[in-house]
mmCIF file of C-alpha atoms in Angstrom:
data_model
loop_
_atom_site.group_PDB
_atom_site.id
_atom_site.type_symbol
_atom_site.label_atom_id
_atom_site.label_comp_id
_atom_site.label_asym_id
_atom_site.label_seq_id
_atom_site.Cartn_x
_atom_site.Cartn_y
_atom_site.Cartn_z
ATOM 1 C CA MET A 1 -40.318 24.892 27.808
ATOM 2 C CA ASN A 2 -39.251 21.394 26.868
ATOM 3 C CA LYS A 3 -35.432 21.394 26.759
ATOM 4 C CA LEU A 4 -35.260 18.047 24.963
ATOM 5 C CA ASN A 5 -37.390 19.365 22.089
ATOM 6 C CA SER A 6 -35.274 22.492 21.993
ATOM 7 C CA PHE A 7 -32.119 20.415 21.700
ATOM 8 C CA ILE A 8 -33.590 18.380 18.828
ATOM 9 C CA TYR A 9 -34.156 21.496 16.766
ATOM 10 C CA LEU A 10 -30.676 22.817 17.515
ATOM 11 C CA GLN A 11 -28.749 23.781 14.354
ATOM 12 C CA ASN A 12 -25.558 25.820 14.034
ATOM 13 C CA ASP A 13 -26.329 27.109 10.546
ATOM 14 C CA PRO A 14 -29.411 29.409 10.440
ATOM 15 C CA SER A 15 -29.987 28.473 6.791
ATOM 16 C CA ASP A 16 -30.724 24.892 7.909
ATOM 17 C CA LYS A 17 -33.823 26.027 9.864
ATOM 18 C CA PRO A 18 -37.198 26.919 8.325
ATOM 19 C CA PRO A 19 -37.558 30.698 7.916
ATOM 20 C CA CYS A 20 -39.769 32.836 10.110
ATOM 21 C CA ARG A 21 -43.420 32.597 8.986
ATOM 22 C CA GLY A 22 -43.911 36.300 9.642
ATOM 23 C CA CYS A 23 -40.984 38.035 7.907
ATOM 24 C CA SER A 24 -39.302 35.060 6.111
ATOM 25 C CA SER A 25 -35.945 35.920 7.701
ATOM 26 C CA TYR A 26 -33.455 33.372 8.995
ATOM 27 C CA LEU A 27 -34.175 32.346 12.551
ATOM 28 C CA MET A 28 -31.583 33.283 15.149
ATOM 29 C CA GLU A 29 -31.718 31.865 18.642
ATOM 30 C CA PRO A 30 -33.759 32.339 20.668
ATOM 31 C CA TYR A 31 -36.911 32.004 18.527
ATOM 32 C CA ILE A 32 -40.481 30.818 19.060
ATOM 33 C CA LYS A 33 -42.223 27.573 18.091
ATOM 34 C CA CYS A 34 -45.981 27.316 18.319
ATOM 35 C CA ALA A 35 -46.956 24.306 20.437
ATOM 36 C CA GLU A 36 -50.433 23.993 18.843
ATOM 37 C CA CYS A 37 -49.782 24.473 15.126
ATOM 38 C CA GLY A 38 -48.272 21.895 12.875
ATOM 39 C CA PRO A 39 -47.047 19.862 11.290
ATOM 40 C CA PRO A 40 -45.148 21.440 9.713
ATOM 41 C CA PRO A 41 -43.809 23.358 12.739
ATOM 42 C CA PHE A 42 -44.702 27.016 12.954
ATOM 43 C CA PHE A 43 -41.692 29.224 13.795
ATOM 44 C CA LEU A 44 -41.544 32.947 14.542
ATOM 45 C CA CYS A 45 -38.681 35.297 15.250
ATOM 46 C CA LEU A 46 -38.871 37.403 18.447
ATOM 47 C CA GLN A 47 -39.847 40.566 16.532
ATOM 48 C CA CYS A 48 -42.879 38.920 14.864
ATOM 49 C CA PHE A 49 -43.812 37.213 18.128
ATOM 50 C CA THR A 50 -43.817 40.526 20.059
ATOM 51 C CA ARG A 51 -46.017 42.077 17.323
ATOM 52 C CA GLY A 52 -48.575 39.284 17.867
ATOM 53 C CA PHE A 53 -48.312 37.939 14.311
ATOM 54 C CA GLU A 54 -51.247 35.699 13.287
ATOM 55 C CA TYR A 55 -51.509 33.579 10.170
ATOM 56 C CA LYS A 56 -54.404 31.313 9.137
ATOM 57 C CA LYS A 57 -55.021 28.941 12.098
ATOM 58 C CA HIS A 58 -52.206 30.382 14.207
ATOM 59 C CA GLN A 59 -53.369 32.802 16.876
ATOM 60 C CA SER A 60 -51.327 35.041 19.136
ATOM 61 C CA ASP A 61 -52.701 33.387 22.278
ATOM 62 C CA HIS A 62 -51.474 29.890 21.368
ATOM 63 C CA THR A 63 -49.091 28.180 23.751
ATOM 64 C CA TYR A 64 -45.494 28.279 22.599
ATOM 65 C CA GLU A 65 -41.956 27.039 23.222
ATOM 66 C CA ILE A 66 -38.780 29.123 23.305
ATOM 67 C CA MET A 67 -36.219 27.449 21.110
ATOM 68 C CA THR A 68 -32.666 28.018 22.344
ATOM 69 C CA SER A 69 -29.524 26.020 22.937
ATOM 70 C CA ASP A 70 -28.332 28.273 25.738
ATOM 71 C CA PHE A 71 -28.809 25.621 28.445
ATOM 72 C CA PRO A 72 -26.577 22.866 29.854
ATOM 73 C CA VAL A 73 -26.961 19.252 28.762
ATOM 74 C CA LEU A 74 -24.039 17.235 30.133
ATOM 75 C CA ASP A 75 -22.049 19.861 32.037
ATOM 76 C CA PRO A 76 -23.279 23.069 33.768
ATOM 77 C CA SER A 77 -20.491 25.110 32.140
ATOM 78 C CA TRP A 78 -21.204 23.814 28.614
ATOM 79 C CA THR A 79 -24.270 24.886 26.639
ATOM 80 C CA ALA A 80 -26.012 22.625 24.157
ATOM 81 C CA GLN A 81 -24.712 24.777 21.313
ATOM 82 C CA GLU A 82 -21.137 24.264 22.533
ATOM 83 C CA GLU A 83 -21.743 20.512 22.790
ATOM 84 C CA MET A 84 -22.775 20.412 19.137
ATOM 85 C CA ALA A 85 -19.875 22.649 18.141
ATOM 86 C CA LEU A 86 -17.440 20.316 19.953
ATOM 87 C CA LEU A 87 -18.770 17.213 18.181
ATOM 88 C CA GLU A 88 -18.580 18.894 14.781
ATOM 89 C CA ALA A 89 -15.054 20.183 15.476
ATOM 90 C CA VAL A 90 -13.849 16.695 16.456
ATOM 91 C CA MET A 91 -15.426 15.277 13.315
ATOM 92 C CA ASP A 92 -13.738 17.954 11.147
ATOM 93 C CA CYS A 93 -10.306 18.058 12.813
ATOM 94 C CA GLY A 94 -9.975 14.463 14.002
ATOM 95 C CA PHE A 95 -9.876 12.908 17.457
ATOM 96 C CA GLY A 96 -6.838 14.046 19.444
ATOM 97 C CA ASN A 97 -6.223 17.238 17.460
ATOM 98 C CA TRP A 98 -7.426 19.332 20.374
ATOM 99 C CA GLN A 99 -5.666 22.565 19.451
ATOM 100 C CA ASP A 100 -7.498 22.782 16.107
ATOM 101 C CA VAL A 101 -10.731 21.759 17.832
ATOM 102 C CA ALA A 102 -10.343 24.624 20.293
ATOM 103 C CA ASN A 103 -9.516 27.056 17.478
ATOM 104 C CA GLN A 104 -12.681 26.061 15.619
ATOM 105 C CA MET A 105 -14.876 26.375 18.721
ATOM 106 C CA CYS A 106 -13.381 29.745 19.824
ATOM 107 C CA THR A 107 -15.101 29.571 23.250
ATOM 108 C CA LYS A 108 -13.100 26.822 24.977
ATOM 109 C CA THR A 109 -9.411 26.068 25.474
ATOM 110 C CA LYS A 110 -7.529 23.019 24.275
ATOM 111 C CA GLU A 111 -7.468 21.464 27.746
ATOM 112 C CA GLU A 112 -11.193 22.099 28.331
ATOM 113 C CA CYS A 113 -12.139 20.470 25.019
ATOM 114 C CA GLU A 114 -10.040 17.372 25.692
ATOM 115 C CA LYS A 115 -11.194 16.964 29.291
ATOM 116 C CA HIS A 116 -14.890 17.432 28.447
ATOM 117 C CA TYR A 117 -14.847 15.101 25.434
ATOM 118 C CA MET A 118 -12.982 12.329 27.250
ATOM 119 C CA LYS A 119 -15.230 12.594 30.304
ATOM 120 C CA HIS A 120 -18.650 12.760 28.643
ATOM 121 C CA PHE A 121 -18.193 11.028 25.251
ATOM 122 C CA ILE A 122 -15.426 8.458 25.804
ATOM 123 C CA ASN A 123 -15.469 7.460 29.478
ATOM 124 C CA ASN A 124 -19.184 8.041 30.057
ATOM 125 C CA PRO A 125 -20.628 4.817 31.599
ATOM 126 C CA LEU A 126 -23.954 5.377 29.847
ATOM 127 C CA PHE A 127 -22.354 5.524 26.397
ATOM 128 C CA ALA A 128 -19.939 2.684 27.216
ATOM 129 C CA SER A 129 -22.749 0.319 28.243
ATOM 130 C CA THR A 130 -24.711 1.213 25.106
ATOM 131 C CA LEU A 131 -21.749 0.522 22.834
ATOM 132 C CA LEU A 132 -21.039 -2.739 24.684
ATOM 133 C CA ASN A 133 -24.615 -3.912 24.175
ATOM 134 C CA LEU A 134 -24.417 -3.044 20.478
ATOM 135 C CA LYS A 135 -21.128 -4.948 20.134
ATOM 136 C CA GLN A 136 -22.486 -7.996 21.932
ATOM 137 C CA ALA A 137 -25.598 -7.965 19.764
ATOM 138 C CA GLU A 138 -23.467 -7.775 16.610
ATOM 139 C CA GLU A 139 -21.248 -10.647 17.800
ATOM 140 C CA ALA A 140 -24.294 -12.762 18.644
ATOM 141 C CA LYS A 141 -25.692 -12.082 15.165
ATOM 142 C CA THR A 142 -22.527 -13.296 13.404
ATOM 143 C CA ALA A 143 -21.483 -16.027 15.858
ATOM 144 C CA ASP A 144 -22.653 -18.846 13.612
ATOM 145 C CA THR A 145 -20.975 -17.502 10.475
ATOM 146 C CA ALA A 146 -17.669 -16.239 11.890
ATOM 147 C CA ILE A 147 -14.485 -17.699 10.388
ATOM 148 C CA PRO A 148 -11.904 -18.867 12.974
ATOM 149 C CA PHE A 149 -8.964 -17.258 11.177
ATOM 150 C CA HIS A 150 -6.464 -14.676 12.382
ATOM 151 C CA SER A 151 -4.256 -12.915 9.849
ATOM 152 C CA THR A 152 -0.545 -12.891 10.655
ATOM 153 C CA ASP A 153 1.337 -9.678 11.417
ATOM 154 C CA ASP A 154 3.921 -10.502 8.770
ATOM 155 C CA PRO A 155 2.332 -11.300 5.379
ATOM 156 C CA PRO A 156 3.383 -14.545 3.652
ATOM 157 C CA ARG A 157 6.554 -14.136 1.613
ATOM 158 C CA PRO A 158 7.669 -16.824 -0.850
ATOM 159 C CA THR A 159 11.303 -17.896 -0.773
ATOM 160 C CA PHE A 160 13.513 -16.048 -3.218
ATOM 161 C CA ASP A 161 14.287 -18.777 -5.743
ATOM 162 C CA SER A 162 10.942 -20.582 -5.566
ATOM 163 C CA LEU A 163 8.487 -20.918 -8.415
ATOM 164 C CA LEU A 164 6.027 -18.690 -6.555
ATOM 165 C CA SER A 165 8.538 -15.833 -6.350
ATOM 166 C CA ARG A 166 8.884 -15.889 -10.130
ATOM 167 C CA ASP A 167 5.146 -16.070 -10.688
ATOM 168 C CA MET A 168 4.605 -13.137 -8.317
ATOM 169 C CA ALA A 169 7.402 -10.958 -9.687
ATOM 170 C CA GLY A 170 6.921 -7.354 -8.645
ATOM 171 C CA TYR A 171 4.522 -8.216 -5.806
ATOM 172 C CA MET A 172 5.054 -6.417 -2.472
ATOM 173 C CA PRO A 173 3.533 -8.570 0.311
ATOM 174 C CA ALA A 174 3.680 -5.872 2.993
ATOM 175 C CA ARG A 175 1.626 -3.507 0.832
ATOM 176 C CA ALA A 176 -0.489 -6.261 -0.749
ATOM 177 C CA ASP A 177 0.092 -4.578 -4.083
ATOM 178 C CA PHE A 178 2.235 -4.777 -7.197
ATOM 179 C CA ILE A 179 5.039 -2.424 -8.224
ATOM 180 C CA GLU A 180 3.354 -1.814 -11.569
ATOM 181 C CA GLU A 181 -0.409 -1.520 -11.918
ATOM 182 C CA PHE A 182 -2.493 -2.861 -14.758
ATOM 183 C CA ASP A 183 -2.587 -0.132 -17.424
ATOM 184 C CA ASN A 184 0.220 1.517 -15.465
ATOM 185 C CA TYR A 185 0.337 4.707 -17.568
ATOM 186 C CA ALA A 186 -3.383 5.487 -17.550
ATOM 187 C CA GLU A 187 -2.725 8.746 -15.671
ATOM 188 C CA TRP A 188 -0.550 10.099 -18.487
ATOM 189 C CA ASP A 189 -3.635 11.037 -20.525
ATOM 190 C CA LEU A 190 -4.711 13.423 -17.746
ATOM 191 C CA ARG A 191 -1.438 15.135 -16.940
ATOM 192 C CA ASP A 192 -1.914 17.984 -19.464
ATOM 193 C CA ILE A 193 -5.675 18.492 -19.002
ATOM 194 C CA ASP A 194 -6.640 21.747 -17.318
ATOM 195 C CA PHE A 195 -10.223 22.967 -16.908
ATOM 196 C CA VAL A 196 -10.448 26.733 -17.425
ATOM 197 C CA GLU A 197 -13.435 29.057 -17.515
ATOM 198 C CA ASP A 198 -13.061 30.124 -21.156
ATOM 199 C CA ASP A 199 -13.262 26.548 -22.517
ATOM 200 C CA SER A 200 -15.819 26.068 -25.246
ATOM 201 C CA ASP A 201 -18.656 23.621 -24.700
ATOM 202 C CA ILE A 202 -17.128 21.135 -27.136
ATOM 203 C CA LEU A 203 -13.694 21.341 -25.501
ATOM 204 C CA HIS A 204 -15.201 20.970 -22.026
ATOM 205 C CA ALA A 205 -17.221 17.938 -23.145
ATOM 206 C CA LEU A 206 -14.078 16.422 -24.671
ATOM 207 C CA LYS A 207 -12.135 16.843 -21.429
ATOM 208 C CA MET A 208 -14.978 15.291 -19.449
ATOM 209 C CA ALA A 209 -15.004 12.341 -21.846
ATOM 210 C CA VAL A 210 -11.277 11.817 -21.227
ATOM 211 C CA VAL A 211 -11.909 11.841 -17.463
ATOM 212 C CA ASP A 212 -14.729 9.299 -17.863
ATOM 213 C CA ILE A 213 -12.413 7.052 -19.890
ATOM 214 C CA TYR A 214 -9.798 7.324 -17.132
ATOM 215 C CA HIS A 215 -12.383 6.322 -14.505
ATOM 216 C CA SER A 216 -13.344 3.265 -16.557
ATOM 217 C CA ARG A 217 -9.660 2.264 -16.742
ATOM 218 C CA LEU A 218 -9.375 2.640 -12.969
ATOM 219 C CA LYS A 219 -12.408 0.379 -12.517
ATOM 220 C CA GLU A 220 -10.816 -2.226 -14.764
ATOM 221 C CA ARG A 221 -7.593 -1.982 -12.735
ATOM 222 C CA GLN A 222 -9.481 -2.603 -9.516
ATOM 223 C CA ARG A 223 -11.472 -5.426 -11.104
ATOM 224 C CA ARG A 224 -8.302 -7.249 -12.098
ATOM 225 C CA LYS A 225 -6.680 -6.731 -8.702
ATOM 226 C CA LYS A 226 -9.773 -7.807 -6.755
ATOM 227 C CA ARG A 227 -10.786 -10.808 -8.833
ATOM 228 C CA PHE A 228 -11.455 -13.026 -5.836
ATOM 229 C CA ALA A 229 -12.657 -10.213 -3.586
ATOM 230 C CA ARG A 230 -15.843 -10.025 -5.662
ATOM 231 C CA ILE A 231 -16.995 -13.414 -4.365
ATOM 232 C CA VAL A 232 -15.360 -13.572 -0.914
ATOM 233 C CA GLY A 233 -14.870 -11.141 1.937
ATOM 234 C CA PRO A 234 -11.531 -9.540 2.911
ATOM 235 C CA VAL A 235 -10.737 -12.089 5.632
ATOM 236 C CA GLU A 236 -11.499 -15.023 3.358
ATOM 237 C CA HIS A 237 -9.430 -13.423 0.591
ATOM 238 C CA ASP A 238 -6.391 -13.072 2.885
ATOM 239 C CA LYS A 239 -6.821 -16.681 3.956
ATOM 240 C CA PHE A 240 -6.981 -17.778 0.309
ATOM 241 C CA ILE A 241 -3.765 -15.912 -0.599
ATOM 242 C CA GLU A 242 -1.890 -17.306 2.409
ATOM 243 C CA SER A 243 -3.109 -20.822 1.610
ATOM 244 C CA HIS A 244 -2.043 -20.350 -2.029
ATOM 245 C CA ALA A 245 1.499 -19.444 -0.951
ATOM 246 C CA LEU A 246 1.594 -22.361 1.480
ATOM 247 C CA GLU A 247 0.510 -24.719 -1.306
ATOM 248 C CA PHE A 248 3.509 -23.746 -3.455
ATOM 249 C CA GLU A 249 5.895 -24.251 -0.546
ATOM 250 C CA LEU A 250 4.392 -27.654 0.230
ATOM 251 C CA ARG A 251 4.681 -28.708 -3.409
ATOM 252 C CA ARG A 252 8.364 -27.769 -3.398
ATOM 253 C CA GLU A 253 8.992 -29.762 -0.216
ATOM 254 C CA ILE A 254 7.056 -32.756 -1.565
ATOM 255 C CA LYS A 255 9.134 -32.704 -4.747
ATOM 256 C CA ARG A 256 12.325 -32.659 -2.665
ATOM 257 C CA LEU A 257 11.115 -35.573 -0.536
ATOM 258 C CA GLN A 258 10.194 -37.517 -3.668
ATOM 259 C CA GLU A 259 13.731 -36.984 -4.944
ATOM 260 C CA TYR A 260 15.073 -38.428 -1.684
ATOM 261 C CA ARG A 261 12.735 -41.404 -1.933
ATOM 262 C CA THR A 262 13.797 -42.085 -5.540
ATOM 263 C CA ALA A 263 17.445 -42.014 -4.436
ATOM 264 C CA GLY A 264 16.682 -44.516 -1.646
ATOM 265 C CA ILE A 265 16.998 -42.009 1.225
ATOM 266 C CA THR A 266 15.054 -43.067 4.329
ATOM 267 C CA ASN A 267 16.170 -40.520 6.996
ATOM 268 C CA PHE A 268 17.140 -36.861 7.166
ATOM 269 C CA CYS A 269 20.740 -37.612 8.175
ATOM 270 C CA SER A 270 21.218 -39.421 4.881
ATOM 271 C CA ALA A 271 19.383 -36.583 3.117
ATOM 272 C CA ARG A 272 21.984 -34.069 4.317
ATOM 273 C CA THR A 273 24.769 -36.307 3.025
ATOM 274 C CA TYR A 274 22.921 -36.659 -0.284
ATOM 275 C CA ASP A 275 22.594 -32.864 -0.643
ATOM 276 C CA HIS A 276 26.309 -32.397 0.062
ATOM 277 C CA LEU A 277 27.312 -35.018 -2.498
ATOM 278 C CA LYS A 278 24.883 -33.561 -5.041
ATOM 279 C CA LYS A 279 26.464 -30.135 -4.654
ATOM 280 C CA THR A 280 29.912 -31.658 -5.084
ATOM 281 C CA ARG A 281 28.830 -33.478 -8.265
ATOM 282 C CA GLU A 282 27.455 -30.235 -9.710
ATOM 283 C CA GLU A 283 30.755 -28.473 -9.032
ATOM 284 C CA GLU A 284 32.688 -31.294 -10.725
ATOM 285 C CA ARG A 285 30.317 -31.147 -13.692
ATOM 286 C CA LEU A 286 31.029 -27.423 -13.954
ATOM 287 C CA LYS A 287 34.751 -28.081 -14.002
ATOM 288 C CA ARG A 288 34.363 -30.680 -16.764
ATOM 289 C CA THR A 289 32.275 -28.234 -18.766
ATOM 290 C CA MET A 290 34.969 -25.581 -18.550
ATOM 291 C CA LEU A 291 37.610 -28.150 -19.493
ATOM 292 C CA SER A 292 35.646 -29.086 -22.608
ATOM 293 C CA GLU A 293 35.552 -25.414 -23.537
ATOM 294 C CA VAL A 294 39.315 -25.155 -23.288
ATOM 295 C CA LEU A 295 39.859 -28.340 -25.299
ATOM 296 C CA GLN A 296 38.186 -26.617 -28.220
ATOM 297 C CA TYR A 297 41.054 -24.112 -28.228
ATOM 298 C CA ILE A 298 43.858 -26.449 -27.127
ATOM 299 C CA GLN A 299 46.249 -24.836 -29.587
ATOM 300 C CA ASP A 300 45.664 -21.443 -27.977
ATOM 301 C CA SER A 301 48.073 -21.029 -25.052
ATOM 302 C CA SER A 302 46.247 -17.977 -23.708
ATOM 303 C CA ALA A 303 42.969 -19.933 -23.521
ATOM 304 C CA CYS A 304 44.684 -22.701 -21.541
ATOM 305 C CA GLN A 305 46.210 -20.162 -19.201
ATOM 306 C CA GLN A 306 42.803 -18.560 -18.569
ATOM 307 C CA TRP A 307 41.268 -21.951 -17.832
ATOM 308 C CA LEU A 308 43.995 -22.727 -15.299
ATOM 309 C CA ARG A 309 43.364 -19.429 -13.545
ATOM 310 C CA ARG A 310 39.648 -20.057 -13.414
ATOM 311 C CA GLN A 311 40.298 -23.544 -12.077
ATOM 312 C CA ALA A 312 42.502 -22.133 -9.329
ATOM 313 C CA ASP A 313 39.811 -19.616 -8.391
ATOM 314 C CA ILE A 314 37.193 -22.358 -8.090
ATOM 315 C CA ASP A 315 39.473 -24.570 -6.017
ATOM 316 C CA SER A 316 40.153 -21.682 -3.634
ATOM 317 C CA GLY A 317 36.444 -20.975 -3.223
ATOM 318 C CA LEU A 318 36.385 -17.816 -5.338
ATOM 319 C CA SER A 319 34.215 -17.080 -8.350
ATOM 320 C CA PRO A 320 36.119 -17.293 -11.638
ATOM 321 C CA SER A 321 36.768 -13.738 -12.791
ATOM 322 C CA ILE A 322 38.539 -14.174 -16.140
ATOM 323 C CA PRO A 323 36.299 -14.859 -19.135
ATOM 324 C CA MET A 324 37.290 -17.467 -21.643
ATOM 325 C CA ALA A 325 38.750 -16.308 -24.931
ATOM 326 C CA SER A 326 36.935 -17.078 -28.122
ATOM 327 C CA ASN A 327 38.340 -17.866 -31.567
ATOM 328 C CA SER A 328 34.974 -17.897 -33.269
ATOM 329 C CA GLY A 329 36.037 -15.057 -35.538
ATOM 330 C CA ARG A 330 33.383 -12.612 -34.268
ATOM 331 C CA ARG A 331 34.632 -9.130 -33.601
ATOM 332 C CA SER A 332 33.970 -7.932 -30.051
ATOM 333 C CA ALA A 333 31.924 -4.773 -29.585
ATOM 334 C CA PRO A 334 33.868 -1.609 -28.717
ATOM 335 C CA PRO A 335 33.690 -0.307 -25.125
ATOM 336 C CA LEU A 336 30.671 1.820 -24.301
ATOM 337 C CA ASN A 337 31.263 5.574 -24.256
ATOM 338 C CA LEU A 338 29.942 6.849 -20.899
ATOM 339 C CA THR A 339 30.321 10.540 -21.706
ATOM 340 C CA GLY A 340 27.133 12.393 -20.816
ATOM 341 C CA LEU A 341 25.232 9.319 -19.628
ATOM 342 C CA PRO A 342 23.172 9.859 -16.418
ATOM 343 C CA GLY A 343 24.719 8.337 -13.296
ATOM 344 C CA THR A 344 28.304 8.284 -14.579
ATOM 345 C CA GLU A 345 29.406 10.707 -11.870
ATOM 346 C CA LYS A 346 28.264 8.208 -9.188
ATOM 347 C CA LEU A 347 30.660 5.487 -10.360
ATOM 348 C CA ASN A 348 34.260 4.937 -9.325
ATOM 349 C CA GLU A 349 36.955 4.152 -11.884
ATOM 350 C CA LYS A 350 36.581 0.375 -11.621
ATOM 351 C CA GLU A 351 32.808 0.595 -12.010
ATOM 352 C CA LYS A 352 33.222 2.837 -15.054
ATOM 353 C CA GLU A 353 35.576 0.288 -16.577
ATOM 354 C CA LEU A 354 33.071 -2.500 -15.909
ATOM 355 C CA CYS A 355 30.205 -0.554 -17.524
ATOM 356 C CA GLN A 356 32.379 0.204 -20.552
ATOM 357 C CA MET A 357 33.422 -3.410 -21.091
ATOM 358 C CA VAL A 358 29.983 -4.899 -20.358
ATOM 359 C CA ARG A 359 28.322 -2.089 -22.359
ATOM 360 C CA LEU A 360 25.900 -1.285 -19.549
ATOM 361 C CA VAL A 361 24.566 2.225 -18.928
ATOM 362 C CA PRO A 362 25.425 3.584 -15.444
ATOM 363 C CA GLY A 363 21.781 4.016 -14.382
ATOM 364 C CA ALA A 364 20.980 0.366 -15.034
ATOM 365 C CA TYR A 365 24.174 -0.788 -13.312
ATOM 366 C CA LEU A 366 23.331 1.224 -10.186
ATOM 367 C CA GLU A 367 19.853 -0.335 -10.060
ATOM 368 C CA TYR A 368 21.238 -3.858 -10.439
ATOM 369 C CA LYS A 369 23.905 -3.164 -7.822
ATOM 370 C CA SER A 370 21.336 -1.862 -5.328
ATOM 371 C CA ALA A 371 19.077 -4.886 -5.883
ATOM 372 C CA LEU A 372 21.934 -7.350 -5.388
ATOM 373 C CA LEU A 373 23.193 -5.545 -2.263
ATOM 374 C CA ASN A 374 19.715 -5.530 -0.697
ATOM 375 C CA GLU A 375 19.185 -9.215 -1.423
ATOM 376 C CA CYS A 376 22.647 -10.109 -0.117
ATOM 377 C CA ASN A 377 22.004 -8.239 3.131
ATOM 378 C CA LYS A 378 18.616 -9.924 3.466
ATOM 379 C CA GLN A 379 19.872 -13.454 2.770
ATOM 380 C CA GLY A 380 23.312 -13.113 4.393
ATOM 381 C CA GLY A 381 24.955 -14.046 1.097
ATOM 382 C CA LEU A 382 24.134 -14.310 -2.586
ATOM 383 C CA ARG A 383 24.544 -17.078 -5.154
ATOM 384 C CA LEU A 384 24.939 -16.543 -8.861
ATOM 385 C CA ALA A 385 21.647 -18.304 -9.538
ATOM 386 C CA GLN A 386 19.897 -15.883 -7.223
ATOM 387 C CA ALA A 387 21.523 -12.926 -8.976
ATOM 388 C CA ARG A 388 20.361 -14.213 -12.365
ATOM 389 C CA ALA A 389 16.819 -14.641 -11.068
ATOM 390 C CA LEU A 390 16.877 -11.137 -9.603
ATOM 391 C CA ILE A 391 18.107 -9.167 -12.643
ATOM 392 C CA LYS A 392 16.635 -10.376 -15.906
ATOM 393 C CA ILE A 393 19.419 -9.507 -18.390
ATOM 394 C CA ASP A 394 21.966 -11.460 -20.396
ATOM 395 C CA VAL A 395 23.414 -14.223 -18.197
ATOM 396 C CA ASN A 396 26.995 -13.360 -19.201
ATOM 397 C CA LYS A 397 26.523 -9.735 -18.135
ATOM 398 C CA THR A 398 24.937 -10.884 -14.894
ATOM 399 C CA ARG A 399 27.930 -13.107 -14.146
ATOM 400 C CA LYS A 400 30.389 -10.272 -14.826
ATOM 401 C CA ILE A 401 28.474 -7.913 -12.529
ATOM 402 C CA TYR A 402 28.209 -10.624 -9.861
ATOM 403 C CA ASP A 403 31.924 -11.456 -10.050
ATOM 404 C CA PHE A 404 32.853 -7.785 -9.915
ATOM 405 C CA LEU A 405 30.772 -7.137 -6.790
ATOM 406 C CA ILE A 406 32.238 -10.242 -5.119
ATOM 407 C CA ARG A 407 35.789 -9.207 -6.047
ATOM 408 C CA GLU A 408 35.312 -5.648 -4.787
ATOM 409 C CA GLY A 409 33.740 -6.800 -1.524
ATOM 410 C CA TYR A 410 30.278 -5.297 -2.057
ATOM 411 C CA ILE A 411 28.555 -8.661 -1.588
ATOM 412 C CA THR A 412 29.502 -12.047 -0.199
ATOM 413 C CA LYS A 413 29.077 -15.416 -1.846
ATOM 414 C CA GLY A 414 26.181 -17.461 -0.487
#
């Protein structure tokens, strides 16, 4: 009997084998294969073989092979059938999940499965040399076309207040994905669909049409996300994205250097002095702007008093916390009633007062607060301009929230 041929015909499921030519029953090991008939191969069960079954050209005195997997292949204590069962169990349960592999095999323990697989299929020198040759052949095939590029562990992240960060709003570099997908609510059309047995043909066809429409929307979503991936490979696409981010950063630096050159700056020491003086000029311009606001209400003593307090706050390095009064004649909106609004119970008394005066629902305030806290912790401080870029609401509301968080010590000024 040729053991190699027997191992080739090895199958765990009897329904995968051709039936017995004598009784048409499923073949169970061991069974007989005629060595002279075929193709196709001529199989007989043991009962038909012992009866001397003959059919057309097949005669009972033909030479034959006994088909069985009850023989060792790689290890004397492991039969060929157990080898196949081990490979299928590893494929089903996953490499390393040896307890489930042993449970599926039923004939070997967890330790025996792990030891045998590691010895004969992982650390086997024959298999290792074969895989090495295949790898070397693949590398030799692609040596001329390989791209000398290595992706970084940390994906490129644009600076917070750069133009790129605004253009890529909602993009998560670590996941290489956006917070909101294209056609973000496409799944809503499927949430109430349920296929049941008593559906009519028309209703079933309608549900299938809805599923087909959903699949087409998913394809469009992937097409928009992978616009460049259709013409370049994944490595080239990553290189393109990283180069795109680097281009924006370089443009920003070039613009800054051009500003220095226009101002007559020739070295970086002078550039630092220029930046300091520029910041001072902007602060003075802010003071003059506030003074012009107060001059409009010079007859109002309360407006002058508020301006003086704001001026003192700026001089001491604090953010001005008192808004300017207005005599424009417009009636101010009444405070927001927080009764029954979600998230009210999570606020303290000062936060409730802020939400009432700013007319901001508690849920939105908590989201803005969390975003500002995270950015402050990441940057080590937060400027008002950064807060305005982070939460896209009315600038006056943003300033009030920012000043409140500074005053209460939740964040620090950058």
